[in-house]
mmCIF file of C-alpha atoms in Angstrom:
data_model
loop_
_atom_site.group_PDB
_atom_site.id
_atom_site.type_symbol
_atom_site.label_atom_id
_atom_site.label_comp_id
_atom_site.label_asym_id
_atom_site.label_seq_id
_atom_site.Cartn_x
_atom_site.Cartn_y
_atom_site.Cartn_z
ATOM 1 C CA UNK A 204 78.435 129.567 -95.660
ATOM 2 C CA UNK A 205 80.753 127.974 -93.115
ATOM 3 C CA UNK A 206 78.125 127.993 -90.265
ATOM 4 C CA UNK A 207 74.749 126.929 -90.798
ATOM 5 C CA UNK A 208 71.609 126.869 -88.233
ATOM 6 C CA UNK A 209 70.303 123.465 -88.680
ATOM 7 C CA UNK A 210 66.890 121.845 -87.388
ATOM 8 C CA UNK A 211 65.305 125.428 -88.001
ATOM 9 C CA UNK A 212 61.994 124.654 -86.047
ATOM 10 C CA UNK A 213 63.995 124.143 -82.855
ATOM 11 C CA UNK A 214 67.376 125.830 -83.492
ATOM 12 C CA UNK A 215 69.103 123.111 -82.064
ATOM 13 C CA UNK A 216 72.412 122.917 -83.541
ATOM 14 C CA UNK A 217 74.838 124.812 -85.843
ATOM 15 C CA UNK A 218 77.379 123.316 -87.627
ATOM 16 C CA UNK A 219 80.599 124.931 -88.484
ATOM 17 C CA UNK A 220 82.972 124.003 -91.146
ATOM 18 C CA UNK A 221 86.503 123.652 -89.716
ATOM 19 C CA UNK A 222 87.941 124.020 -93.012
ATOM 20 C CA UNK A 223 86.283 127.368 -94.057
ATOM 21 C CA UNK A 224 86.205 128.669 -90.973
ATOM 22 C CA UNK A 225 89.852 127.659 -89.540
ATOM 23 C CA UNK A 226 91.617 126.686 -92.490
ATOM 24 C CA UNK A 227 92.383 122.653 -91.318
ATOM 25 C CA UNK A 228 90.227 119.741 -90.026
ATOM 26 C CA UNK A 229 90.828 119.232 -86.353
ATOM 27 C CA UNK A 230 91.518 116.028 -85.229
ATOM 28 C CA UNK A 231 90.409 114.317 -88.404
ATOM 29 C CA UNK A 232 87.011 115.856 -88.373
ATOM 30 C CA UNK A 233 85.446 118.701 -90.684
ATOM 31 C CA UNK A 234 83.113 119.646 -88.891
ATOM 32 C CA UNK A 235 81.666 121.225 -85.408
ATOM 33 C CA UNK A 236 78.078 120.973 -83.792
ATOM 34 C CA UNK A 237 77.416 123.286 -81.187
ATOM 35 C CA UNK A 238 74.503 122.924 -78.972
ATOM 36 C CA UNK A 239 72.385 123.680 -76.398
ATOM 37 C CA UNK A 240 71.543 120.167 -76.118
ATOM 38 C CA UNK A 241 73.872 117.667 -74.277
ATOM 39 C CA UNK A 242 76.325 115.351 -76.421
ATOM 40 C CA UNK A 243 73.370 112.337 -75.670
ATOM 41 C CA UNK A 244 70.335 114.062 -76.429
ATOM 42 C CA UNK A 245 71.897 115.539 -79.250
ATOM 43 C CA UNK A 246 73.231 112.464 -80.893
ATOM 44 C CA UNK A 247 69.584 110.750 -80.108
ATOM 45 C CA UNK A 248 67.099 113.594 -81.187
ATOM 46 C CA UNK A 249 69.177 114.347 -84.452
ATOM 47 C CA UNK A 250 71.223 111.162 -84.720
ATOM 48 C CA UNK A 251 69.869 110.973 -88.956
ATOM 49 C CA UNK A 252 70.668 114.408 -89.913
ATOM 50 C CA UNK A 253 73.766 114.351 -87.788
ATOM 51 C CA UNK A 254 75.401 111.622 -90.384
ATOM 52 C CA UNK A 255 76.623 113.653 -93.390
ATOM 53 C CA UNK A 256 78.759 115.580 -90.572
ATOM 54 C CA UNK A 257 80.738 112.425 -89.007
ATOM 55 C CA UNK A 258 83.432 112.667 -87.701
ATOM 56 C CA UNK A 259 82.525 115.582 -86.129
ATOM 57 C CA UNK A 260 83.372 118.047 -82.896
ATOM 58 C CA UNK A 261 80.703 118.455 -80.360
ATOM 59 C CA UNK A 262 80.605 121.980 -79.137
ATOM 60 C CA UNK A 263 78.585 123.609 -76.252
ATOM 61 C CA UNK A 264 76.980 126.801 -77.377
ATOM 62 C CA UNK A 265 79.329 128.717 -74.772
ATOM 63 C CA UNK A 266 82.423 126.655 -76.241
ATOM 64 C CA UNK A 267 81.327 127.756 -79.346
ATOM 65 C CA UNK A 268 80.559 131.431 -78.668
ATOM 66 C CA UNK A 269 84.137 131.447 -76.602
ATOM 67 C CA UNK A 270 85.584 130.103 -79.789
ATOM 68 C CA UNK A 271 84.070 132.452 -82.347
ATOM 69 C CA UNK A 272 85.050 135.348 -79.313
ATOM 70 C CA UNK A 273 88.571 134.268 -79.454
ATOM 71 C CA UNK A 274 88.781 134.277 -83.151
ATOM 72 C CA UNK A 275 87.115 137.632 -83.332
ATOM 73 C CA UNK A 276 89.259 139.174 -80.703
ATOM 74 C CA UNK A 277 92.492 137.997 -82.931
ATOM 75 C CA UNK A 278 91.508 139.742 -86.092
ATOM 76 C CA UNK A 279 91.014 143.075 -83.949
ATOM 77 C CA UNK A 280 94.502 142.859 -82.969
ATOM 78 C CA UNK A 281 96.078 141.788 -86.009
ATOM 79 C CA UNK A 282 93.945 145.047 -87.553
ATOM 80 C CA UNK A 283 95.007 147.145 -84.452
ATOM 81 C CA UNK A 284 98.802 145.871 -85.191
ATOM 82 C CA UNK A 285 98.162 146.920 -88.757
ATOM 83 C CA UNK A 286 96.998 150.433 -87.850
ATOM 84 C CA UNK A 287 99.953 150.745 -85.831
ATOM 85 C CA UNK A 288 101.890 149.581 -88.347
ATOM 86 C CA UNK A 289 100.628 152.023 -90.452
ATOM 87 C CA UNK A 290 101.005 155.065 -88.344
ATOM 88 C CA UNK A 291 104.442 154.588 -86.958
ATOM 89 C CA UNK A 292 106.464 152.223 -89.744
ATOM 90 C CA UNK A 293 107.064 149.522 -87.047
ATOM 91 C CA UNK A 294 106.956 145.863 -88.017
ATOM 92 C CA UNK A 295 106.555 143.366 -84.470
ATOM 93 C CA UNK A 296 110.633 142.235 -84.421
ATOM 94 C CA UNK A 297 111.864 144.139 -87.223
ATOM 95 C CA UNK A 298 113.235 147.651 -86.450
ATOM 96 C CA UNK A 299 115.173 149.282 -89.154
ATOM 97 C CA UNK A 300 118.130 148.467 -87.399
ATOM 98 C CA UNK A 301 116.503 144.723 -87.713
ATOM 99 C CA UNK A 302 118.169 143.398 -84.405
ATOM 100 C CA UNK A 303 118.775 139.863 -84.168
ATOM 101 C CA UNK A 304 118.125 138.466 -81.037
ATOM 102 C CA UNK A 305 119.496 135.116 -79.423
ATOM 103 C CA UNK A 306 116.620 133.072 -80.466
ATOM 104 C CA UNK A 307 117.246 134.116 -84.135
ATOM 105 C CA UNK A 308 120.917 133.206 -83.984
ATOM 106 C CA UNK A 309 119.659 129.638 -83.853
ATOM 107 C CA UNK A 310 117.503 129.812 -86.824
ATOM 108 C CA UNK A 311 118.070 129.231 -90.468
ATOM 109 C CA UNK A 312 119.894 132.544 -92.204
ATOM 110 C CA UNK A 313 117.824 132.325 -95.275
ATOM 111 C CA UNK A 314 114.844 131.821 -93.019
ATOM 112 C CA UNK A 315 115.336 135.219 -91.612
ATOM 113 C CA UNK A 316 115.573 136.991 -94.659
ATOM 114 C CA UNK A 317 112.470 135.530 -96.419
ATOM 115 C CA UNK A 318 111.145 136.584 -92.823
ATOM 116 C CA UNK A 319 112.265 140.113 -93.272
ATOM 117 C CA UNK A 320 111.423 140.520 -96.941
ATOM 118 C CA UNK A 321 107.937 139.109 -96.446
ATOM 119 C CA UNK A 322 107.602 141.925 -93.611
ATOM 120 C CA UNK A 323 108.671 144.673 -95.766
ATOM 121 C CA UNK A 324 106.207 143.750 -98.134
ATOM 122 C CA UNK A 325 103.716 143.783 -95.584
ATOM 123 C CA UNK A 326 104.935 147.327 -94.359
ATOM 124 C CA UNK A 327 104.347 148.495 -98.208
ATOM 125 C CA UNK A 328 101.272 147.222 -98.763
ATOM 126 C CA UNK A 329 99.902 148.896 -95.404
ATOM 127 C CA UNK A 330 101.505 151.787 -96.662
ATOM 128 C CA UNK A 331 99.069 151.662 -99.762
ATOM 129 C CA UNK A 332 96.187 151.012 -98.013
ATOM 130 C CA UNK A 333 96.908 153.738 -95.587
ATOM 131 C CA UNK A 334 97.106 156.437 -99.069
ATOM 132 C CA UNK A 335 94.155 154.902 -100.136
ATOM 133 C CA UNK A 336 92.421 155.654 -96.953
ATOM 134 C CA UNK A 337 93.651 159.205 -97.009
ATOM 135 C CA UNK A 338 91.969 159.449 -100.684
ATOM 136 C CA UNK A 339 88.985 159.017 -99.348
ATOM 137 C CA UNK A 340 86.525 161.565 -97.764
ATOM 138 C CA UNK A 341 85.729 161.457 -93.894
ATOM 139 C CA UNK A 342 82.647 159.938 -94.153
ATOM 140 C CA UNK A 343 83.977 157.032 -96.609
ATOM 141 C CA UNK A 344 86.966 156.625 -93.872
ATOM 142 C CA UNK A 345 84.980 157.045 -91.496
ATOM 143 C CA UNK A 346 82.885 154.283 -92.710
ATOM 144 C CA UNK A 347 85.343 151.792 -93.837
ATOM 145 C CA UNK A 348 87.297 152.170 -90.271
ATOM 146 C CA UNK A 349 83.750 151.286 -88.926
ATOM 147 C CA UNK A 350 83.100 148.028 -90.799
ATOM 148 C CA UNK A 351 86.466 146.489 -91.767
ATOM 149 C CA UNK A 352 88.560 147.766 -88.902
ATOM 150 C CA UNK A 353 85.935 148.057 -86.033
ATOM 151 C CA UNK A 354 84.181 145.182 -87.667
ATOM 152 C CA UNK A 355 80.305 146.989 -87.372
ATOM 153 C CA UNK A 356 77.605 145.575 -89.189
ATOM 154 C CA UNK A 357 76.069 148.226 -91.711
ATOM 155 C CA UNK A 358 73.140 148.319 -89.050
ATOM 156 C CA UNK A 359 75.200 149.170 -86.535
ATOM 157 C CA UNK A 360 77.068 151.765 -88.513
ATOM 158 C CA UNK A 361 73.836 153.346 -89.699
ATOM 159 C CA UNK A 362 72.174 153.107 -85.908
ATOM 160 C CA UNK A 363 75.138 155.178 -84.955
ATOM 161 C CA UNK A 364 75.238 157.810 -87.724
ATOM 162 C CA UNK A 365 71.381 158.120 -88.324
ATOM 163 C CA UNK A 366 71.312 156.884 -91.748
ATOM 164 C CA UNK A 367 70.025 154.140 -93.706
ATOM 165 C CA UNK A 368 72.025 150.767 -94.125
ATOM 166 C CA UNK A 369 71.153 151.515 -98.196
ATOM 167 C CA UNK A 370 73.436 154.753 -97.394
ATOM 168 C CA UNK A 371 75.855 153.232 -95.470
ATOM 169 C CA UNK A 372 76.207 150.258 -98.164
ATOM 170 C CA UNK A 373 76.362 152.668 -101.117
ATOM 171 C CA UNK A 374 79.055 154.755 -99.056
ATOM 172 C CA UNK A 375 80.962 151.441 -98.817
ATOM 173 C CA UNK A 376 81.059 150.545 -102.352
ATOM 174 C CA UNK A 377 82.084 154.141 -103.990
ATOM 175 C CA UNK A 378 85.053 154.029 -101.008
ATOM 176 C CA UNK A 379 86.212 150.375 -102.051
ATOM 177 C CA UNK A 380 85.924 150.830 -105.644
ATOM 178 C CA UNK A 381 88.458 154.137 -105.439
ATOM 179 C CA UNK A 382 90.418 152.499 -102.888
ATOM 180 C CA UNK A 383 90.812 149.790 -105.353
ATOM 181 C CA UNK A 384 91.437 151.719 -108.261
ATOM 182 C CA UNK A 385 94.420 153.384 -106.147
ATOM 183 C CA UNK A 386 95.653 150.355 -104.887
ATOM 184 C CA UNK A 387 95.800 148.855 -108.685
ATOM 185 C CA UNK A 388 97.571 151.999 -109.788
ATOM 186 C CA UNK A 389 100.205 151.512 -107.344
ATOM 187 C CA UNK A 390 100.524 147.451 -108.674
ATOM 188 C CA UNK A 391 98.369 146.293 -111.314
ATOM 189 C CA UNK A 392 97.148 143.163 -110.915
ATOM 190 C CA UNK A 393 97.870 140.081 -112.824
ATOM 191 C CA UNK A 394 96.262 138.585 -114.748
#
């Protein structure tokens, strides 16, 4: 898990891995505590269990929650590009007629292409996933839009339709496993 509650009696801090959670160290450090405790107290009350995280970040909760926001609100419009994407076969900068503006002209050729090529794949592979969304029945759409798109927890989903999460979770699993099967039809994995 890449954040963790720590000091569970108090709920004092949570620690965040950089690396899990952001893909890189920032600033040489690993790690992130967030609390509701000043930098001081923090470093005083829990200055022993603190250790095995230096160098780390210190984080306000509301830094951290703006952070985590942030983050969030990216992957709903990367997944709202996708859907778009999906719908009406446009790729951000690359139209079929695949313009190329003034800032390209200064870039490397090849760089372009492995730009363009890498976006076409990109275009296919939404194109699967869209068919493999289509395969499924309304409520298993319905469901996966919900959780992987929307980003609902199975709670949430099953607050909404009246169900129970057990329902909503085996709904989930029959619609992944034939999406799955469809996308590995349509390229079988390696192995």
């Amino acid at each position: 898990m890449s954040r963790k509650n720590r000091n569970q009696k108090n709920n004092v801090y949570v620690v965040i891995n950089l690396i899990t959670e952001y893909g890189c160290p920032l600033n040489g450090c690993r790690y992130a505590v967030a609390s509701s405790l000043g930098e001081q107290q923090l470093r005083r009350n829990c200055a022993k269990e603190l250790t095995e995280f230096e160098p780390y970040i210190y984080l306000t909760d509301e830094m951290a929650k703006a952070i985590l926001d942030g983050r969030r609100n990216v992957t709903r419009w990367n997944m709202a590009n996708l859907r778009h994407e999906n719908f009406c076969g446009y790729v951000d900068g690359f139209t079929s007629g695949a313009n190329i503006t003034r800032t390209d002209a200064a870039r490397d050729p090849a760089e372009i292409l492995i730009e363009r090529e890498e976006a076409e794949k990109k275009k296919a592979f939404s194109k699967k996933v869209y068919e493999a969304l289509n395969s499924l029945t309304e409520t298993q759409r319905r469901r996966i839009i919900r959780r992987y798109f929307e980003e609902k927890t199975l709670g949430e989903i099953a607050r909404e339709e009246g169900v129970s999460i057990t329902t909503v979770e085996n709904i989930l699993k029959r619609a992944l496993n034939s999406m799955r099967k469809i996308l590995d039809e349509a390229e079988p994995v390696k192995k």
